[in-house]
Amino acid sequence: MSAARACALSELVQDQPLKVVLDDVPICVVLDSAGDVHAIGDTCTHGEVSLSEGFVEDDTVECWAHGSRFSLRTGAALNLPAYEPVPVYVVQIDGDDVLIDPAVTKAVA
Ligand code: FES
């Protein structure tokens, strides 16, 4: 599958994660306070918890269950108990469309 429309840009509310499912892949889409749109794997690597139900601060999202924060830029788990990263997806903006390819993850350091 190639990049598909995940949502409308105008649908995104700053710092409020939106869960989308593309090709059975749950993805957490976030418009951060800097105006950047991010897309990371929606499932916390510590448990079956949706990161879209968590809290955004700057360029991180915090899992509500046990407080691990994940970088929206690198997917890295920034504090325990989660320690494995979530995938980061490439986001393309085309007019008001937010496009994401669920099969392509960003190579991040
Ligand atoms: S399930 Fe996310 S930190 Fe535990």
JSON list of C-alpha atoms in Angstrom, two decimals, residues 2-108:
[
{"chain": "A", "resi": 2, "resn": "SER", "atom": "CA", "xyz": [1.26, 3.48, -0.70]},
{"chain": "A", "resi": 3, "resn": "ALA", "atom": "CA", "xyz": [0.58, 6.65, 1.24]},
{"chain": "A", "resi": 4, "resn": "ALA", "atom": "CA", "xyz": [-3.10, 6.91, 2.07]},
{"chain": "A", "resi": 5, "resn": "ARG", "atom": "CA", "xyz": [-5.21, 9.71, 3.42]},
{"chain": "A", "resi": 6, "resn": "ALA", "atom": "CA", "xyz": [-5.20, 9.43, 7.19]},
{"chain": "A", "resi": 7, "resn": "CYS", "atom": "CA", "xyz": [-7.31, 12.44, 8.03]},
{"chain": "A", "resi": 8, "resn": "ALA", "atom": "CA", "xyz": [-7.83, 16.08, 7.17]},
{"chain": "A", "resi": 9, "resn": "LEU", "atom": "CA", "xyz": [-5.27, 18.56, 8.43]},
{"chain": "A", "resi": 10, "resn": "SER", "atom": "CA", "xyz": [-8.13, 20.77, 9.59]},
{"chain": "A", "resi": 11, "resn": "GLU", "atom": "CA", "xyz": [-9.44, 17.87, 11.67]},
{"chain": "A", "resi": 12, "resn": "LEU", "atom": "CA", "xyz": [-6.36, 17.89, 13.89]},
{"chain": "A", "resi": 13, "resn": "VAL", "atom": "CA", "xyz": [-6.54, 19.83, 17.11]},
{"chain": "A", "resi": 14, "resn": "GLN", "atom": "CA", "xyz": [-3.20, 20.94, 18.48]},
{"chain": "A", "resi": 15, "resn": "ASP", "atom": "CA", "xyz": [-1.87, 18.58, 21.13]},
{"chain": "A", "resi": 16, "resn": "GLN", "atom": "CA", "xyz": [-4.87, 16.26, 20.81]},
{"chain": "A", "resi": 17, "resn": "PRO", "atom": "CA", "xyz": [-3.84, 12.89, 19.37]},
{"chain": "A", "resi": 18, "resn": "LEU", "atom": "CA", "xyz": [-6.03, 11.32, 16.72]},
{"chain": "A", "resi": 19, "resn": "LYS", "atom": "CA", "xyz": [-6.07, 7.56, 16.22]},
{"chain": "A", "resi": 20, "resn": "VAL", "atom": "CA", "xyz": [-6.32, 6.37, 12.65]},
{"chain": "A", "resi": 21, "resn": "VAL", "atom": "CA", "xyz": [-6.12, 2.84, 11.29]},
{"chain": "A", "resi": 22, "resn": "LEU", "atom": "CA", "xyz": [-4.54, 2.35, 7.88]},
{"chain": "A", "resi": 23, "resn": "ASP", "atom": "CA", "xyz": [-4.25, -1.14, 6.47]},
{"chain": "A", "resi": 24, "resn": "ASP", "atom": "CA", "xyz": [-4.94, -2.56, 9.95]},
{"chain": "A", "resi": 25, "resn": "VAL", "atom": "CA", "xyz": [-2.07, -0.51, 11.41]},
{"chain": "A", "resi": 26, "resn": "PRO", "atom": "CA", "xyz": [-3.12, 1.72, 14.31]},
{"chain": "A", "resi": 27, "resn": "ILE", "atom": "CA", "xyz": [-1.38, 5.09, 14.10]},
{"chain": "A", "resi": 28, "resn": "CYS", "atom": "CA", "xyz": [-1.36, 8.04, 16.47]},
{"chain": "A", "resi": 29, "resn": "VAL", "atom": "CA", "xyz": [-1.40, 11.35, 14.59]},
{"chain": "A", "resi": 30, "resn": "VAL", "atom": "CA", "xyz": [-0.43, 14.51, 16.45]},
{"chain": "A", "resi": 31, "resn": "LEU", "atom": "CA", "xyz": [-0.28, 18.18, 15.54]},
{"chain": "A", "resi": 32, "resn": "ASP", "atom": "CA", "xyz": [2.22, 19.52, 18.04]},
{"chain": "A", "resi": 33, "resn": "SER", "atom": "CA", "xyz": [2.51, 22.99, 19.50]},
{"chain": "A", "resi": 34, "resn": "ALA", "atom": "CA", "xyz": [5.22, 23.83, 16.97]},
{"chain": "A", "resi": 35, "resn": "GLY", "atom": "CA", "xyz": [2.76, 23.14, 14.14]},
{"chain": "A", "resi": 36, "resn": "ASP", "atom": "CA", "xyz": [4.40, 19.89, 13.02]},
{"chain": "A", "resi": 37, "resn": "VAL", "atom": "CA", "xyz": [2.34, 16.80, 12.25]},
{"chain": "A", "resi": 38, "resn": "HIS", "atom": "CA", "xyz": [3.70, 13.51, 13.53]},
{"chain": "A", "resi": 39, "resn": "ALA", "atom": "CA", "xyz": [2.59, 9.90, 13.11]},
{"chain": "A", "resi": 40, "resn": "ILE", "atom": "CA", "xyz": [3.78, 7.14, 15.42]},
{"chain": "A", "resi": 41, "resn": "GLY", "atom": "CA", "xyz": [2.63, 3.63, 16.21]},
{"chain": "A", "resi": 42, "resn": "ASP", "atom": "CA", "xyz": [-0.45, 3.92, 18.39]},
{"chain": "A", "resi": 43, "resn": "THR", "atom": "CA", "xyz": [0.19, 0.96, 20.66]},
{"chain": "A", "resi": 44, "resn": "CYS", "atom": "CA", "xyz": [2.38, 1.51, 23.70]},
{"chain": "A", "resi": 45, "resn": "THR", "atom": "CA", "xyz": [5.28, -0.94, 23.75]},
{"chain": "A", "resi": 46, "resn": "HIS", "atom": "CA", "xyz": [4.63, -1.66, 27.44]},
{"chain": "A", "resi": 47, "resn": "GLY", "atom": "CA", "xyz": [1.03, -2.82, 27.07]},
{"chain": "A", "resi": 48, "resn": "GLU", "atom": "CA", "xyz": [-1.96, -2.84, 24.79]},
{"chain": "A", "resi": 49, "resn": "VAL", "atom": "CA", "xyz": [-2.73, 0.80, 25.41]},
{"chain": "A", "resi": 50, "resn": "SER", "atom": "CA", "xyz": [-3.61, 3.37, 22.76]},
{"chain": "A", "resi": 51, "resn": "LEU", "atom": "CA", "xyz": [-1.18, 6.28, 22.87]},
{"chain": "A", "resi": 52, "resn": "SER", "atom": "CA", "xyz": [-3.90, 8.40, 21.25]},
{"chain": "A", "resi": 53, "resn": "GLU", "atom": "CA", "xyz": [-5.62, 8.32, 24.63]},
{"chain": "A", "resi": 54, "resn": "GLY", "atom": "CA", "xyz": [-2.53, 9.81, 26.24]},
{"chain": "A", "resi": 55, "resn": "PHE", "atom": "CA", "xyz": [-1.24, 13.32, 26.73]},
{"chain": "A", "resi": 56, "resn": "VAL", "atom": "CA", "xyz": [0.85, 15.42, 24.37]},
{"chain": "A", "resi": 57, "resn": "GLU", "atom": "CA", "xyz": [3.52, 17.72, 25.68]},
{"chain": "A", "resi": 58, "resn": "ASP", "atom": "CA", "xyz": [5.87, 19.47, 23.28]},
{"chain": "A", "resi": 59, "resn": "ASP", "atom": "CA", "xyz": [7.04, 16.69, 20.94]},
{"chain": "A", "resi": 60, "resn": "THR", "atom": "CA", "xyz": [6.17, 13.78, 23.21]},
{"chain": "A", "resi": 61, "resn": "VAL", "atom": "CA", "xyz": [3.10, 11.73, 23.99]},
{"chain": "A", "resi": 62, "resn": "GLU", "atom": "CA", "xyz": [2.63, 10.15, 27.39]},
{"chain": "A", "resi": 63, "resn": "CYS", "atom": "CA", "xyz": [0.93, 6.81, 27.85]},
{"chain": "A", "resi": 64, "resn": "TRP", "atom": "CA", "xyz": [-1.86, 7.28, 30.38]},
{"chain": "A", "resi": 65, "resn": "ALA", "atom": "CA", "xyz": [-1.46, 3.80, 31.83]},
{"chain": "A", "resi": 66, "resn": "HIS", "atom": "CA", "xyz": [1.97, 3.96, 33.46]},
{"chain": "A", "resi": 67, "resn": "GLY", "atom": "CA", "xyz": [3.44, 7.25, 32.32]},
{"chain": "A", "resi": 68, "resn": "SER", "atom": "CA", "xyz": [6.01, 6.30, 29.71]},
{"chain": "A", "resi": 69, "resn": "ARG", "atom": "CA", "xyz": [6.61, 9.14, 27.29]},
{"chain": "A", "resi": 70, "resn": "PHE", "atom": "CA", "xyz": [7.44, 8.57, 23.63]},
{"chain": "A", "resi": 71, "resn": "SER", "atom": "CA", "xyz": [9.20, 10.97, 21.30]},
{"chain": "A", "resi": 72, "resn": "LEU", "atom": "CA", "xyz": [6.97, 11.97, 18.39]},
{"chain": "A", "resi": 73, "resn": "ARG", "atom": "CA", "xyz": [10.13, 12.53, 16.35]},
{"chain": "A", "resi": 74, "resn": "THR", "atom": "CA", "xyz": [12.07, 9.33, 17.00]},
{"chain": "A", "resi": 75, "resn": "GLY", "atom": "CA", "xyz": [9.53, 7.01, 18.59]},
{"chain": "A", "resi": 76, "resn": "ALA", "atom": "CA", "xyz": [11.95, 6.44, 21.46]},
{"chain": "A", "resi": 77, "resn": "ALA", "atom": "CA", "xyz": [10.58, 5.55, 24.87]},
{"chain": "A", "resi": 78, "resn": "LEU", "atom": "CA", "xyz": [11.94, 8.34, 27.05]},
{"chain": "A", "resi": 79, "resn": "ASN", "atom": "CA", "xyz": [11.22, 6.83, 30.43]},
{"chain": "A", "resi": 80, "resn": "LEU", "atom": "CA", "xyz": [10.32, 3.49, 31.95]},
{"chain": "A", "resi": 81, "resn": "PRO", "atom": "CA", "xyz": [8.42, 1.23, 32.17]},
{"chain": "A", "resi": 82, "resn": "ALA", "atom": "CA", "xyz": [8.33, 1.11, 28.35]},
{"chain": "A", "resi": 83, "resn": "TYR", "atom": "CA", "xyz": [11.79, 0.82, 26.82]},
{"chain": "A", "resi": 84, "resn": "GLU", "atom": "CA", "xyz": [11.17, -0.27, 23.24]},
{"chain": "A", "resi": 85, "resn": "PRO", "atom": "CA", "xyz": [10.45, 2.43, 20.66]},
{"chain": "A", "resi": 86, "resn": "VAL", "atom": "CA", "xyz": [7.27, 2.75, 18.64]},
{"chain": "A", "resi": 87, "resn": "PRO", "atom": "CA", "xyz": [7.53, 3.09, 14.85]},
{"chain": "A", "resi": 88, "resn": "VAL", "atom": "CA", "xyz": [7.55, 6.55, 13.28]},
{"chain": "A", "resi": 89, "resn": "TYR", "atom": "CA", "xyz": [5.78, 7.08, 9.97]},
{"chain": "A", "resi": 90, "resn": "VAL", "atom": "CA", "xyz": [6.49, 9.57, 7.23]},
{"chain": "A", "resi": 91, "resn": "VAL", "atom": "CA", "xyz": [3.79, 12.23, 7.02]},
{"chain": "A", "resi": 92, "resn": "GLN", "atom": "CA", "xyz": [3.02, 14.11, 3.83]},
{"chain": "A", "resi": 93, "resn": "ILE", "atom": "CA", "xyz": [0.69, 17.07, 3.71]},
{"chain": "A", "resi": 94, "resn": "ASP", "atom": "CA", "xyz": [-1.19, 17.59, 0.46]},
{"chain": "A", "resi": 95, "resn": "GLY", "atom": "CA", "xyz": [-3.52, 20.55, 0.74]},
{"chain": "A", "resi": 96, "resn": "ASP", "atom": "CA", "xyz": [-5.82, 19.58, 3.60]},
{"chain": "A", "resi": 97, "resn": "ASP", "atom": "CA", "xyz": [-4.96, 15.90, 3.38]},
{"chain": "A", "resi": 98, "resn": "VAL", "atom": "CA", "xyz": [-2.62, 14.18, 5.80]},
{"chain": "A", "resi": 99, "resn": "LEU", "atom": "CA", "xyz": [-1.06, 11.24, 3.98]},
{"chain": "A", "resi": 100, "resn": "ILE", "atom": "CA", "xyz": [0.69, 8.36, 5.69]},
{"chain": "A", "resi": 101, "resn": "ASP", "atom": "CA", "xyz": [2.07, 5.09, 4.35]},
{"chain": "A", "resi": 102, "resn": "PRO", "atom": "CA", "xyz": [1.63, 2.49, 7.12]},
{"chain": "A", "resi": 103, "resn": "ALA", "atom": "CA", "xyz": [4.18, 0.22, 5.44]},
{"chain": "A", "resi": 104, "resn": "VAL", "atom": "CA", "xyz": [7.01, 2.73, 5.56]},
{"chain": "A", "resi": 105, "resn": "THR", "atom": "CA", "xyz": [8.62, 3.71, 8.82]},
{"chain": "A", "resi": 106, "resn": "LYS", "atom": "CA", "xyz": [11.16, 6.46, 9.16]},
{"chain": "A", "resi": 107, "resn": "ALA", "atom": "CA", "xyz": [14.71, 5.44, 9.82]},
{"chain": "A", "resi": 108, "resn": "VAL", "atom": "CA", "xyz": [15.55, 7.31, 12.98]}
]
